Tab-separated table of C-alpha atoms in Angstrom:
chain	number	residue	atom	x	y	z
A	1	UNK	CA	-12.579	25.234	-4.969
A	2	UNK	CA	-15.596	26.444	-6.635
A	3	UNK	CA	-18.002	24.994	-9.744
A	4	UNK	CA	-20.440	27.081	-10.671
A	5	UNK	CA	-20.973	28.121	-7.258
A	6	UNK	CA	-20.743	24.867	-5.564
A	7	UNK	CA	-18.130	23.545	-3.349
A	8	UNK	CA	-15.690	20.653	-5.330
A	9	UNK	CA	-13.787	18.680	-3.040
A	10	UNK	CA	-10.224	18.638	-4.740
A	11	UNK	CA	-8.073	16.823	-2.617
A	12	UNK	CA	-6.010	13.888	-3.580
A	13	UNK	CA	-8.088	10.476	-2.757
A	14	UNK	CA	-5.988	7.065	-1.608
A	15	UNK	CA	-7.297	3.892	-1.194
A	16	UNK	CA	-5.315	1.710	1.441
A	17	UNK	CA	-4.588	-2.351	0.744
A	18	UNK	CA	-3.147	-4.942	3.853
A	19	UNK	CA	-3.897	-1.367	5.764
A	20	UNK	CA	-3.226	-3.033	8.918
A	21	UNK	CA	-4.034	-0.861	11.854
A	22	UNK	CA	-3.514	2.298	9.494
A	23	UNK	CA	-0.366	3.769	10.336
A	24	UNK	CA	1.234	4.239	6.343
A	25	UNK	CA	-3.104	5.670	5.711
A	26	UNK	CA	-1.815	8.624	8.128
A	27	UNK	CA	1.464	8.845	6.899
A	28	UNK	CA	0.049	9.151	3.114
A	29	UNK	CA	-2.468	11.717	4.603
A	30	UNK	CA	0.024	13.717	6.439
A	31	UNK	CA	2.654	13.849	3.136
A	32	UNK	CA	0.538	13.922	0.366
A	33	UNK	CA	-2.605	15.141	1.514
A	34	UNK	CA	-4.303	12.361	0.277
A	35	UNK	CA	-7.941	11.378	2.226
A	36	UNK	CA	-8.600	7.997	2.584
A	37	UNK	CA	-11.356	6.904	-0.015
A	38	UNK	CA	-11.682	2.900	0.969
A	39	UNK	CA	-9.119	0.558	3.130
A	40	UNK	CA	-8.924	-2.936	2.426
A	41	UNK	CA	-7.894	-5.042	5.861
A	42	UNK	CA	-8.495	-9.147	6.360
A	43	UNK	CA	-7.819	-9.264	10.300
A	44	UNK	CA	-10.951	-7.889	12.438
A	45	UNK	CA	-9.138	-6.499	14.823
A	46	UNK	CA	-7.290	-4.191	12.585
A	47	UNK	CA	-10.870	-3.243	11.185
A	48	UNK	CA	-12.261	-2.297	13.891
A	49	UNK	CA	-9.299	0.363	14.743
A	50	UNK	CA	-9.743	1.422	11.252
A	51	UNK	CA	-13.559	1.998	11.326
A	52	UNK	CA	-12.563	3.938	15.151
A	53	UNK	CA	-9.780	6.203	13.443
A	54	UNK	CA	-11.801	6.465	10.058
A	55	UNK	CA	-15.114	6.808	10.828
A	56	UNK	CA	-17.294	6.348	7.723
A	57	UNK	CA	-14.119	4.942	5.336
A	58	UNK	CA	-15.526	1.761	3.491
A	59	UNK	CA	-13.423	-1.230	4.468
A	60	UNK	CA	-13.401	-3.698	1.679
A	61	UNK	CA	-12.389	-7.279	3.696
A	62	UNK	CA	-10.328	-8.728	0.993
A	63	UNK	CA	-8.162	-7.717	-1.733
A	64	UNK	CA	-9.278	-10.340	-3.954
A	65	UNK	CA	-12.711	-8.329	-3.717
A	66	UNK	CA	-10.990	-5.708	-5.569
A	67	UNK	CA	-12.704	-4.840	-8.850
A	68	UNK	CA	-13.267	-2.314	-11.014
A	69	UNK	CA	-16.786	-1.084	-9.294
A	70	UNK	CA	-13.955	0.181	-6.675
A	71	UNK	CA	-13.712	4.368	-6.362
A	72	UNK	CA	-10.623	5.502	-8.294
A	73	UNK	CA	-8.124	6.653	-6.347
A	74	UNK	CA	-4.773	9.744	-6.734
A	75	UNK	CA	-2.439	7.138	-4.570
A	76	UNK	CA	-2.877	3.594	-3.522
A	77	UNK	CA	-0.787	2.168	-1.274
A	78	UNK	CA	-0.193	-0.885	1.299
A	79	UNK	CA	2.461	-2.897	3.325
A	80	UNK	CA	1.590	-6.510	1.605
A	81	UNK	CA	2.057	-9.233	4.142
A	82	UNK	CA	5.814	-9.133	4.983
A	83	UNK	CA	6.113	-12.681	6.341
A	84	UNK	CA	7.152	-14.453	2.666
A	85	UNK	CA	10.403	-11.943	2.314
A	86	UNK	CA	11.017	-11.487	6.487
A	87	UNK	CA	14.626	-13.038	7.457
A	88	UNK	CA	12.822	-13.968	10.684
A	89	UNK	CA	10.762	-16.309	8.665
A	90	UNK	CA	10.980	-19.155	6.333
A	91	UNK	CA	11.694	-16.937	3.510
A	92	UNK	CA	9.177	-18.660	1.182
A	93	UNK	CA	9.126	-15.973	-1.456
A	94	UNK	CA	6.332	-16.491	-4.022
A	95	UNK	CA	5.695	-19.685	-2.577
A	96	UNK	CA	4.445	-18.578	0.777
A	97	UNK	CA	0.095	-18.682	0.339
A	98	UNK	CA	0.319	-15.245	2.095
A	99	UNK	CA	2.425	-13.726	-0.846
A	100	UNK	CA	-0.465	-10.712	-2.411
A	101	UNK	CA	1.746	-8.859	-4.185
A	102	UNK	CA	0.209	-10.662	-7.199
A	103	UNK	CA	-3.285	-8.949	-5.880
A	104	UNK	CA	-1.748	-5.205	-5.280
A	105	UNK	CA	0.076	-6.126	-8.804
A	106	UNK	CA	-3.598	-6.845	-10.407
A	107	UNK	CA	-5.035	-3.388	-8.238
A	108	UNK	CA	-2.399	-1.134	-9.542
A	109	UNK	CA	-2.806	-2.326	-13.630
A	110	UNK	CA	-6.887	-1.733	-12.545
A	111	UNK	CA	-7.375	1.314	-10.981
A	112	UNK	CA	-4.292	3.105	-12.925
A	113	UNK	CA	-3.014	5.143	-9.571
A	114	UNK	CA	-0.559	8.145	-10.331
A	115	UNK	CA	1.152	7.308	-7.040
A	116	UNK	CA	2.016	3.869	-5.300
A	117	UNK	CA	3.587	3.781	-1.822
A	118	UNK	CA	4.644	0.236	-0.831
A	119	UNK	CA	6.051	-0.482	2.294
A	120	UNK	CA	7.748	-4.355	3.453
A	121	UNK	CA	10.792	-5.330	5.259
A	122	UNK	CA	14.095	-4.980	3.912
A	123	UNK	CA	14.408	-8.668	3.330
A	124	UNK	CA	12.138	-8.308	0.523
A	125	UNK	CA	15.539	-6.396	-1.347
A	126	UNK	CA	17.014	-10.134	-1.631
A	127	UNK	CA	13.710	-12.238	-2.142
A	128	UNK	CA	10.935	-11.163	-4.591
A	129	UNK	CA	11.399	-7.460	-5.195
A	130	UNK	CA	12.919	-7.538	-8.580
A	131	UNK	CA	9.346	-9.101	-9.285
A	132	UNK	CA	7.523	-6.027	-7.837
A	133	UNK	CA	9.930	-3.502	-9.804
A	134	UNK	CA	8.811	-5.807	-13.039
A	135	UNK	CA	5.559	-5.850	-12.512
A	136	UNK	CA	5.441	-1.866	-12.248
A	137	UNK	CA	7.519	-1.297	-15.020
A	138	UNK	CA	5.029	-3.320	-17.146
A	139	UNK	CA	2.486	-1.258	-16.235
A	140	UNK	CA	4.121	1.458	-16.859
A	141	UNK	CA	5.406	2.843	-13.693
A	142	UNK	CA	8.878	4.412	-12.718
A	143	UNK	CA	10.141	3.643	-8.954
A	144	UNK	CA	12.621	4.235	-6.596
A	145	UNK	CA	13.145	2.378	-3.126
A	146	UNK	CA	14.994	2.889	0.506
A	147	UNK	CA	15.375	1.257	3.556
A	148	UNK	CA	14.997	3.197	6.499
A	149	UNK	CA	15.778	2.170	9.990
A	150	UNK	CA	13.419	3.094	12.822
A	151	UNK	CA	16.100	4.645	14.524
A	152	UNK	CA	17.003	7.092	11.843
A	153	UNK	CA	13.524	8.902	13.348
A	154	UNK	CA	14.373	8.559	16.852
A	155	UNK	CA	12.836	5.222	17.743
A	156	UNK	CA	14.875	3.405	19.784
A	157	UNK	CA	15.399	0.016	18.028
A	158	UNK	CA	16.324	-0.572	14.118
A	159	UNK	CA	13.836	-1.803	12.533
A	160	UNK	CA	14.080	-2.164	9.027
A	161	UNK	CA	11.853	-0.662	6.091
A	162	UNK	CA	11.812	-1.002	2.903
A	163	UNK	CA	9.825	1.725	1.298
A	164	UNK	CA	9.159	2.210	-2.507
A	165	UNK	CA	7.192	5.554	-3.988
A	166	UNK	CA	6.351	4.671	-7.825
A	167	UNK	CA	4.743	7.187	-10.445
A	168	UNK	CA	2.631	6.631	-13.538
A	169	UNK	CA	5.580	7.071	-16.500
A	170	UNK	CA	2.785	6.630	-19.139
């Protein structure tokens, strides 16, 4: 697109939290055309397969870093730590110190997103997701949710997702 005669980038930016080793950043890319504008990853390891596959994409190292200096982004989206909600775990819920929903709760009423992608394990249906559908409704977002197997796209184990997709209403 053209301004005046200059070039205006008008693609969709996301910004990526808990990014891991950036699998859901591709995913958003691929589906909503969305380039990544910052990722947000604790573990080094997973950084430094970020900085390989996104050369140049700011990593911030901690969610709690999060503030309002932060580029606004068209989509934000994460996989929070799964381990609170996972039936292979202890199931501590809210309780568990690695539960950041609270911190992607406190990004998404900040940098007003018109898309949110989550993405957790299906266990999170029966501990602690009523709180995440509560805390976007309050801030004004509208959501819907599935689980999705990895087999039902040809991998060959099951796997389960959930995945949520939630829309400013306001």
């Amino acid at each position: 697109c053209r301004e005046g005669g200059a070039a205006v980038d008008v693609r969709m930016k996301a910004g990526s939290l808990c990014s891991g080793c950036g699998g859901l950043d591709i995913a958003v890319e691929v589906v909503f055309g969305a380039e990544p504008a910052w990722l947000c990853e604790t573990d080094k390891l997973c950084r430094a397969v970020l900085e390989r596959h996104f050369p140049g994409v700011p990593i911030i190292h901690d969610v709690r870093e999060i503030d309002a200096g932060v580029v606004r982004v068209d989509v934000m989206h994460g996989g929070y730590p799964c381990q609170p909600f996972s039936v292979a775990g202890k199931r501590g819920g809210e309780s568990d110190p690695r539960h950041l929903w609270p911190e992607f709760a406190r990004c998404v009423r900040l940098l007003r997103p018109r898309v949110v992608v989550l993405e957790n394990v299906a266990g999170h249906l029966a501990l602690g997701f009523d709180s995440v559908l509560g805390d976007l409704a309050e801030a004004g977002f509208d959501a819907e949710w599935v689980v999705v197997r990895a087999s039902d796209v040809g991998a060959p184990h099951r796997r389960e997702r959930l995945f949520c997709v939630a829309w400013d209403a306001e």
